[in-house]
CSV table of C-alpha atoms in Angstrom, one decimal:
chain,number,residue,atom,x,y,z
A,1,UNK,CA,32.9,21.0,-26.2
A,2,UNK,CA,34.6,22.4,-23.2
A,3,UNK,CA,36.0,20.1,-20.3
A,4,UNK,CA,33.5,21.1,-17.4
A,5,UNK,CA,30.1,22.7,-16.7
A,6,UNK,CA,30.1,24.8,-13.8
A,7,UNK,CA,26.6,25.1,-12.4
A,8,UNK,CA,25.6,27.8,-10.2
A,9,UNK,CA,22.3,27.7,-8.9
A,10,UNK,CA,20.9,31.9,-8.0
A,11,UNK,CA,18.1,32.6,-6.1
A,12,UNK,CA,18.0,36.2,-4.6
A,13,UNK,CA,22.4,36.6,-4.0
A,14,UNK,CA,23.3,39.9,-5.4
A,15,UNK,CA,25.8,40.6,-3.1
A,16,UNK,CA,27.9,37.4,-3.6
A,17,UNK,CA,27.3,36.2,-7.4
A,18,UNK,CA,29.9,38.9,-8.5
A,19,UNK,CA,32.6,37.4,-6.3
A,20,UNK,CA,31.6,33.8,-7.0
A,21,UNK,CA,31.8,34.3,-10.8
A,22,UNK,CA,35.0,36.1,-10.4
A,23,UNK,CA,36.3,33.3,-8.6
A,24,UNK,CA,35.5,31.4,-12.1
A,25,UNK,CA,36.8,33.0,-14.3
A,26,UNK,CA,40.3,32.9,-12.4
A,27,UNK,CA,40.8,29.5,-12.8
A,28,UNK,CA,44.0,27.9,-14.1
A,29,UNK,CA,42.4,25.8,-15.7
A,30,UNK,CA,40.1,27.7,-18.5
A,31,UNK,CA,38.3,25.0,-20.9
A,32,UNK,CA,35.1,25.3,-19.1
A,33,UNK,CA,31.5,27.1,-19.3
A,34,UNK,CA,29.1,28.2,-16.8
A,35,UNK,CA,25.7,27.8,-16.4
A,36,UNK,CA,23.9,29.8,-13.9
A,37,UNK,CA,20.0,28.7,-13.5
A,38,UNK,CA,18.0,31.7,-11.7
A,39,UNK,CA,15.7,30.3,-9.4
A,40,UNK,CA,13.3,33.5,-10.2
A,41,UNK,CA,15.4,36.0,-8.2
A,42,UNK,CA,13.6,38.7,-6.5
A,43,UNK,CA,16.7,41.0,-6.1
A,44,UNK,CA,19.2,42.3,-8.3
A,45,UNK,CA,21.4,39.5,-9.2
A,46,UNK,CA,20.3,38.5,-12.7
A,47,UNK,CA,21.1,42.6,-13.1
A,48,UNK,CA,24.8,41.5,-11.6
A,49,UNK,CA,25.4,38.8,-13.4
A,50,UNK,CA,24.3,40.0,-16.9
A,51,UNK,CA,27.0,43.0,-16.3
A,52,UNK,CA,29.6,40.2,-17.2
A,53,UNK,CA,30.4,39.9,-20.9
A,54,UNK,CA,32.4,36.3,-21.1
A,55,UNK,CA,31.0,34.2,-23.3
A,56,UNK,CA,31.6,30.9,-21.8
A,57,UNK,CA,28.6,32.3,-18.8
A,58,UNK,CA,24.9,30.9,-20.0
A,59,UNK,CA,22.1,32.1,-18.4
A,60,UNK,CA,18.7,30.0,-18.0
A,61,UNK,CA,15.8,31.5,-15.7
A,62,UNK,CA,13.1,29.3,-14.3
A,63,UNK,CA,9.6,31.0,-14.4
A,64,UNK,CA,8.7,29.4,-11.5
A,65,UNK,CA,10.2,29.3,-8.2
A,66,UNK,CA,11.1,25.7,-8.1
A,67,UNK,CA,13.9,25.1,-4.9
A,68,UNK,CA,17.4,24.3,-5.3
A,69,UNK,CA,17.4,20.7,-6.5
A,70,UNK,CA,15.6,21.8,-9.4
A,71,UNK,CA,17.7,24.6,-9.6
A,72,UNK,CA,21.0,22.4,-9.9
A,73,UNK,CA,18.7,19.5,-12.0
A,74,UNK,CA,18.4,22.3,-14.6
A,75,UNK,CA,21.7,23.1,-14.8
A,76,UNK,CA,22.9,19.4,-15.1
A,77,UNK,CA,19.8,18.6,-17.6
A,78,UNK,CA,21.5,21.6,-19.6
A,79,UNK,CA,25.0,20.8,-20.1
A,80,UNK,CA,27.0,18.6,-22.6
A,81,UNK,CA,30.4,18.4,-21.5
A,82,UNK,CA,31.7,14.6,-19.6
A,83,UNK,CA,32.1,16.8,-16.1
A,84,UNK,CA,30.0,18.8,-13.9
A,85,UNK,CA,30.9,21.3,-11.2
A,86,UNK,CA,28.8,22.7,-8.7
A,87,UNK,CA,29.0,26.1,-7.0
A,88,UNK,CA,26.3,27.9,-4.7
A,89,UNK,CA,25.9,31.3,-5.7
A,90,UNK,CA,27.7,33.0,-2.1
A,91,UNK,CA,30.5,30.7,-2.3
A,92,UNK,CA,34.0,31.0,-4.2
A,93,UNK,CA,36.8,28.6,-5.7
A,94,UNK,CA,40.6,29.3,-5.3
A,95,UNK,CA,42.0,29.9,-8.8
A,96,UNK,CA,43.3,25.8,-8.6
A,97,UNK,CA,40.6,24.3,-8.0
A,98,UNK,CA,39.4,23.3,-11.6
A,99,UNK,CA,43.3,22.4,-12.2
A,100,UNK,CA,42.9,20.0,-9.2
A,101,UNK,CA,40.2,18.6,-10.2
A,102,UNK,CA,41.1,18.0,-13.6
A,103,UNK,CA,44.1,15.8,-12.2
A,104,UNK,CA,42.1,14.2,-10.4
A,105,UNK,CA,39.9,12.7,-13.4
A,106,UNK,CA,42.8,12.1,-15.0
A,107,UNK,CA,44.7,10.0,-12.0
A,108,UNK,CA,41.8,8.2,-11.4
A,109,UNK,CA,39.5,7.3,-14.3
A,110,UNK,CA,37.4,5.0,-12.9
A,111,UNK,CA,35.8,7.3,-10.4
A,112,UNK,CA,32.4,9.5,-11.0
A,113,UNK,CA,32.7,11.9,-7.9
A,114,UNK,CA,35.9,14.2,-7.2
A,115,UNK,CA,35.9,16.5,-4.5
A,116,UNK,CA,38.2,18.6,-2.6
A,117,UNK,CA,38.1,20.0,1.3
A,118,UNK,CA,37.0,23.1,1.9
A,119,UNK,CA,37.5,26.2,4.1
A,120,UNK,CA,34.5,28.1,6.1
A,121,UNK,CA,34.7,31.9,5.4
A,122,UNK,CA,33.0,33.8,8.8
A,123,UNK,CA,32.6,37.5,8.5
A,124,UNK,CA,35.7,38.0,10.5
A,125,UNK,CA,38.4,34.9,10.0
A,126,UNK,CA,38.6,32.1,7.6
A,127,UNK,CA,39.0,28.5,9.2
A,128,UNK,CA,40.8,25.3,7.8
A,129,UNK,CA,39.7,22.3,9.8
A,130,UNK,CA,42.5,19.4,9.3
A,131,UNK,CA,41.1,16.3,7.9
A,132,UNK,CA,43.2,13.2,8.1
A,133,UNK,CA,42.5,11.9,4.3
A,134,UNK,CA,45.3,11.1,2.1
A,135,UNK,CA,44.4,13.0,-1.8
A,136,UNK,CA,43.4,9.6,-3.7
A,137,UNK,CA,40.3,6.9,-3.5
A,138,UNK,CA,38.0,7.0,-0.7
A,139,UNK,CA,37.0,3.6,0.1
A,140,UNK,CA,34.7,4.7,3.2
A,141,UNK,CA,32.6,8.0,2.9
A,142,UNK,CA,30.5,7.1,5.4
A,143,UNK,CA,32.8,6.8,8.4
A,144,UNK,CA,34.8,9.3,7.6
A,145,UNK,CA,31.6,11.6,7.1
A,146,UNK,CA,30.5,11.2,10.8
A,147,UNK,CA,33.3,13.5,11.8
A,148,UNK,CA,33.4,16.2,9.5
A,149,UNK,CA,31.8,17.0,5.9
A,150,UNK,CA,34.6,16.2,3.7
A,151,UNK,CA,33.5,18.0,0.3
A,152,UNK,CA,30.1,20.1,0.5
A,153,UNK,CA,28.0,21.0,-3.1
A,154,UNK,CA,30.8,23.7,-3.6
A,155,UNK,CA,33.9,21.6,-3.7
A,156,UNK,CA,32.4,18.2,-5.8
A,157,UNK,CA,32.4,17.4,-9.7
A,158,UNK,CA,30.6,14.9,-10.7
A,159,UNK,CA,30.9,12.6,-14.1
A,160,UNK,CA,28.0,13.6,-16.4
A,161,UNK,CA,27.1,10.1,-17.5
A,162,UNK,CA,26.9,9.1,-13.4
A,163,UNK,CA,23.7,10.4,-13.0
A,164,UNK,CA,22.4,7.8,-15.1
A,165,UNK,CA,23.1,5.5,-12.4
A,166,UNK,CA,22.7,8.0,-9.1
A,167,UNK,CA,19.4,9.9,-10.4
A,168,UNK,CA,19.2,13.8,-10.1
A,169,UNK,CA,18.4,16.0,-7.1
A,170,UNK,CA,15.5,14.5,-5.0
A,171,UNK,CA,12.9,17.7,-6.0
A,172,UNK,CA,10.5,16.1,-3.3
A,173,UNK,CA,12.6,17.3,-0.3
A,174,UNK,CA,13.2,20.3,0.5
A,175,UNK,CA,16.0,20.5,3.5
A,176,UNK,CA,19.0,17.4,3.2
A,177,UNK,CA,18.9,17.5,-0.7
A,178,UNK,CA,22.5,17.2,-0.5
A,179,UNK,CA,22.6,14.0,2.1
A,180,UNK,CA,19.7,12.6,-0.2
A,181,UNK,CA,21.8,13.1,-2.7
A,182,UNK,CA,25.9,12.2,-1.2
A,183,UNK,CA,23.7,8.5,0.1
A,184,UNK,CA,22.7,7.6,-3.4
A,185,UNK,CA,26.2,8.7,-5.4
A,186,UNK,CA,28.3,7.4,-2.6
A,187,UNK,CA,26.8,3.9,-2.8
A,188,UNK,CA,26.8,4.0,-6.6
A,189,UNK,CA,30.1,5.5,-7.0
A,190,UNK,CA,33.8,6.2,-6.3
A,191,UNK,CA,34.8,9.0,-4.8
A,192,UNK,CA,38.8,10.4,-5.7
A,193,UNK,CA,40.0,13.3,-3.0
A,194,UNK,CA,42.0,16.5,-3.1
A,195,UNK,CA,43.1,17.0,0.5
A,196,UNK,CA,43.2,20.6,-0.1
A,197,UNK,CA,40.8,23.7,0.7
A,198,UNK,CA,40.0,24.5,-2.6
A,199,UNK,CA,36.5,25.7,-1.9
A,200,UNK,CA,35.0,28.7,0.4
A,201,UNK,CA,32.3,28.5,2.0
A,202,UNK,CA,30.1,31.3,3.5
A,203,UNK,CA,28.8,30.2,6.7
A,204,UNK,CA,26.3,32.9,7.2
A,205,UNK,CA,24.5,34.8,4.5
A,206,UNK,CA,21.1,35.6,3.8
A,207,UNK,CA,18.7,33.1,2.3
A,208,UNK,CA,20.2,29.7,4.0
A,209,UNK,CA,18.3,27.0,4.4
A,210,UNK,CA,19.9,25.9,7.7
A,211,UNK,CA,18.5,29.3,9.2
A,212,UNK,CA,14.4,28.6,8.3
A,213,UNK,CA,12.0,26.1,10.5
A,214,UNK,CA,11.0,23.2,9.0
A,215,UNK,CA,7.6,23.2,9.1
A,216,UNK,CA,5.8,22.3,5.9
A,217,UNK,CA,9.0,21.5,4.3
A,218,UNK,CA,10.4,17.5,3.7
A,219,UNK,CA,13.4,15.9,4.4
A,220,UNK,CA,15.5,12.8,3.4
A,221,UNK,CA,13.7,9.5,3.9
A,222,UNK,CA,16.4,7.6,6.4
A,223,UNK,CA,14.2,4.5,6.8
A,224,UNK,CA,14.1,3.9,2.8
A,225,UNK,CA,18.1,4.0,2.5
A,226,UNK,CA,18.2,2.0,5.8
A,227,UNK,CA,16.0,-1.1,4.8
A,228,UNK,CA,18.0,-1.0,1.5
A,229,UNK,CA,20.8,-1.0,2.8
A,230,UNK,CA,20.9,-3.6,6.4
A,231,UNK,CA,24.3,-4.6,6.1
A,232,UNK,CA,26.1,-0.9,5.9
A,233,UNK,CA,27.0,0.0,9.9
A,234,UNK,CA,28.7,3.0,8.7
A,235,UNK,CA,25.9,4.2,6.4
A,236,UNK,CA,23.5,3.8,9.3
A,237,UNK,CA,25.4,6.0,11.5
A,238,UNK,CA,25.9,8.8,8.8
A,239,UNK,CA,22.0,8.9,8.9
A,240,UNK,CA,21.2,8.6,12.8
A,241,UNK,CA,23.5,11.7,12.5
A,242,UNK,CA,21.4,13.4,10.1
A,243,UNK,CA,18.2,12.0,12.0
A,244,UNK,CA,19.8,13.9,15.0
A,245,UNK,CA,20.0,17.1,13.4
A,246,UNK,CA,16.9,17.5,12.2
A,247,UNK,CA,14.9,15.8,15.6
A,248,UNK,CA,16.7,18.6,17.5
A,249,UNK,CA,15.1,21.3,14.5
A,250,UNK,CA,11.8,19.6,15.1
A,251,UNK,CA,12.1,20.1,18.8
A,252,UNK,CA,12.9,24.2,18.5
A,253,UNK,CA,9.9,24.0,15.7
A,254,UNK,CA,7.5,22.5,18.5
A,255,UNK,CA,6.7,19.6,16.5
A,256,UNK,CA,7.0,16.7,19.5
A,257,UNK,CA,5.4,13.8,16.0
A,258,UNK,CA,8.4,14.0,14.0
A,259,UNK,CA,10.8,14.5,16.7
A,260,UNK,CA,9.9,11.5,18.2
A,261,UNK,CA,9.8,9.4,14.8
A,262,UNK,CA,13.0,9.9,14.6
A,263,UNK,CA,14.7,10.0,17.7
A,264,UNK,CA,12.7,6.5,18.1
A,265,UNK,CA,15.0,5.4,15.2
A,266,UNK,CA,18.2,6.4,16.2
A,267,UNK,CA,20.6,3.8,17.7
A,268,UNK,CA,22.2,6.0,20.1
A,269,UNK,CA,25.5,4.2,19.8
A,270,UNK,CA,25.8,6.3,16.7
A,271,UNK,CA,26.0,9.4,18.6
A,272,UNK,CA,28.6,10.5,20.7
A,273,UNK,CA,27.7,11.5,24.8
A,274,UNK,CA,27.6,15.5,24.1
A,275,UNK,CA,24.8,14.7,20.8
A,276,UNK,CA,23.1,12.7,22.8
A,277,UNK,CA,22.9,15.0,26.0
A,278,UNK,CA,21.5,17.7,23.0
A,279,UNK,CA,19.0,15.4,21.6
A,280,UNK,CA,16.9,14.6,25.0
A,281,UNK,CA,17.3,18.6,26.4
A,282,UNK,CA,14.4,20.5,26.6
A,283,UNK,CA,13.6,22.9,23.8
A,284,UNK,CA,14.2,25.9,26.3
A,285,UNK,CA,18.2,25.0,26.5
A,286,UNK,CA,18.1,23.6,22.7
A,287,UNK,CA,17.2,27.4,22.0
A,288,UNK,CA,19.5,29.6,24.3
A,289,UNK,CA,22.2,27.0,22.7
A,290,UNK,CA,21.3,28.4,18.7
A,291,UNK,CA,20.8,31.7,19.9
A,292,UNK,CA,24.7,31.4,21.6
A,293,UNK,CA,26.1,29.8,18.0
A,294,UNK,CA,24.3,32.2,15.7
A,295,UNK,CA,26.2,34.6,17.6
A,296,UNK,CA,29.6,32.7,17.7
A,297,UNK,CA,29.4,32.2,14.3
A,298,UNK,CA,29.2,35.8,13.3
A,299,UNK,CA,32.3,36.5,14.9
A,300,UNK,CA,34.0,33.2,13.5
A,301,UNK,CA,33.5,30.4,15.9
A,302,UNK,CA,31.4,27.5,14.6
A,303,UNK,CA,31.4,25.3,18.1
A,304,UNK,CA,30.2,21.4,17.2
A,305,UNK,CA,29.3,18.1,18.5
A,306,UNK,CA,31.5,16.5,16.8
């Protein structure tokens, strides 16, 4: 049984999957297998993948278009070995990465998550933003979330018998699987940290969720993790944060209901002056402003509230 699962959830990424595979199969650290779930593809990428011939790459095709928590849920459903790494299907690992992690597991047995920091790959730089985490336990997600995402769903393994106690993707929602998700294994679990960009992530390629409206879609229930959880300050901040986002994304998508709903429960304490300057502007400015970071984006710059 190898050591770790890699899985790699495709939908419609035929000119990344190559490189993210590749990435794989350079690791250091070899005793692993990968499982890519094909969330029926409409390009050629199960024709890009199939053109690789190791044997430690499985293939499993929905035949339904399902989203990408049941994309990954299928993946993690399918494997056997104690670990599971994920990687999204345009992003790529340095050839350590594995190594690190599998240090990690071994330094610090008694946690289920281990994740690494990450660098942001733009079509024309790469960028390294400094996080001031020492590699080891991390005793305080939340708070240190607010400022930057420490690990995204390209730089985090995850303990396979953990999901026993954090429950799989949240298949209901359909945009903040992953906060859904980091809320629930971050207040089940314990979290060891590589202070180390180990990860790459593309910040602009076709098929992102972060690009589409959110009409008809759903997203994370804040209230539910907030009544459950009274007594966590820093866990109610991480999700007025996330409320913010997505009242702003309501605002650009005209609908004035569910911005409201959840501006209504933000304690604006949480935010910092420049979010909550964002959060009341008129959806005229709130636009000009995306339109301005699409832009600076392409050519590198990623400008945040923070």
């Amino acid at each position: 049984m190898p050591y770790f699962s890699v899985v790699i959830p495709l939908y419609n990424k035929q000119n990344y999957i190559a490189g993210t595979l590749q990435s794989v199969l350079a690791q250091t650290f070899t005793d692993f297998e990968i499982i890519i779930v094909d969330d029926v593809s409409t390009d050629k990428s199960l024709e890009v993948v199939k053109t690789f011939t190791d044997k430690r790459i499985k293939i499993i095709s929905h035949t339904t278009n399902s989203g990408l928590s049941a994309t990954r849920n299928t993946g993690i459903k399918n494997t056997e070995t104690p670990f599971v790494a994920f990687l999204d299907a345009d992003d790529t690992w340095k050839p350590q990465f594995l190594e690190k992690i599998h240090q990690l597991t071994l330094s610090f047995p008694n946690a289920d998550l281990f994740g690494t920091k990450y660098e942001e790959v733009y079509p024309d730089k790469v960028i390294e933003f400094p996080l001031q985490i020492e590699t080891g336990i991390i005793n305080d997600f939340f708070k240190k979330e607010r400022n930057k995402h420490i690990y995204c769903y390209s730089s985090i393994c995850i303990r396979k018998e953990a999901f026993d106690k954090i429950g799989f993707f949240n298949e209901n929602i359909s945009v903040g699987e992953d906060v859904d998700f980091n809320v629930r294994a971050n207040l089940a679990c314990t979290l060891a940290y590589c202070n180390e960009a180990l990860a790459s992530i593309t910040m602009y390629s076709e098929n992102q969720i972060t690009h589409s409206k959110l009409s008809g879609k759903t997203i994370i229930d804040h209230d539910y993790y907030e009544a459950a959880n009274p007594e966590n300050k820093d866990l109610k901040q991480y999700l007025d944060f996330h409320r913010y986002t997505m009242a702003k994304r309501y605002k650009l998508d005209g609908d004035q209901e569910q911005y409201k709903k959840l501006t209504k429960a933000i304690t604006l304490a949480s935010l910092n002056y420049k979010q909550i300057i964002l959060l009341y502007s008129p959806a005229f400015i709130l636009n000009a402003i995306k339109r301005i970071k699409l832009i600076l984006i392409k050519k590198g710059v990623n400008p945040t509230t923070y």
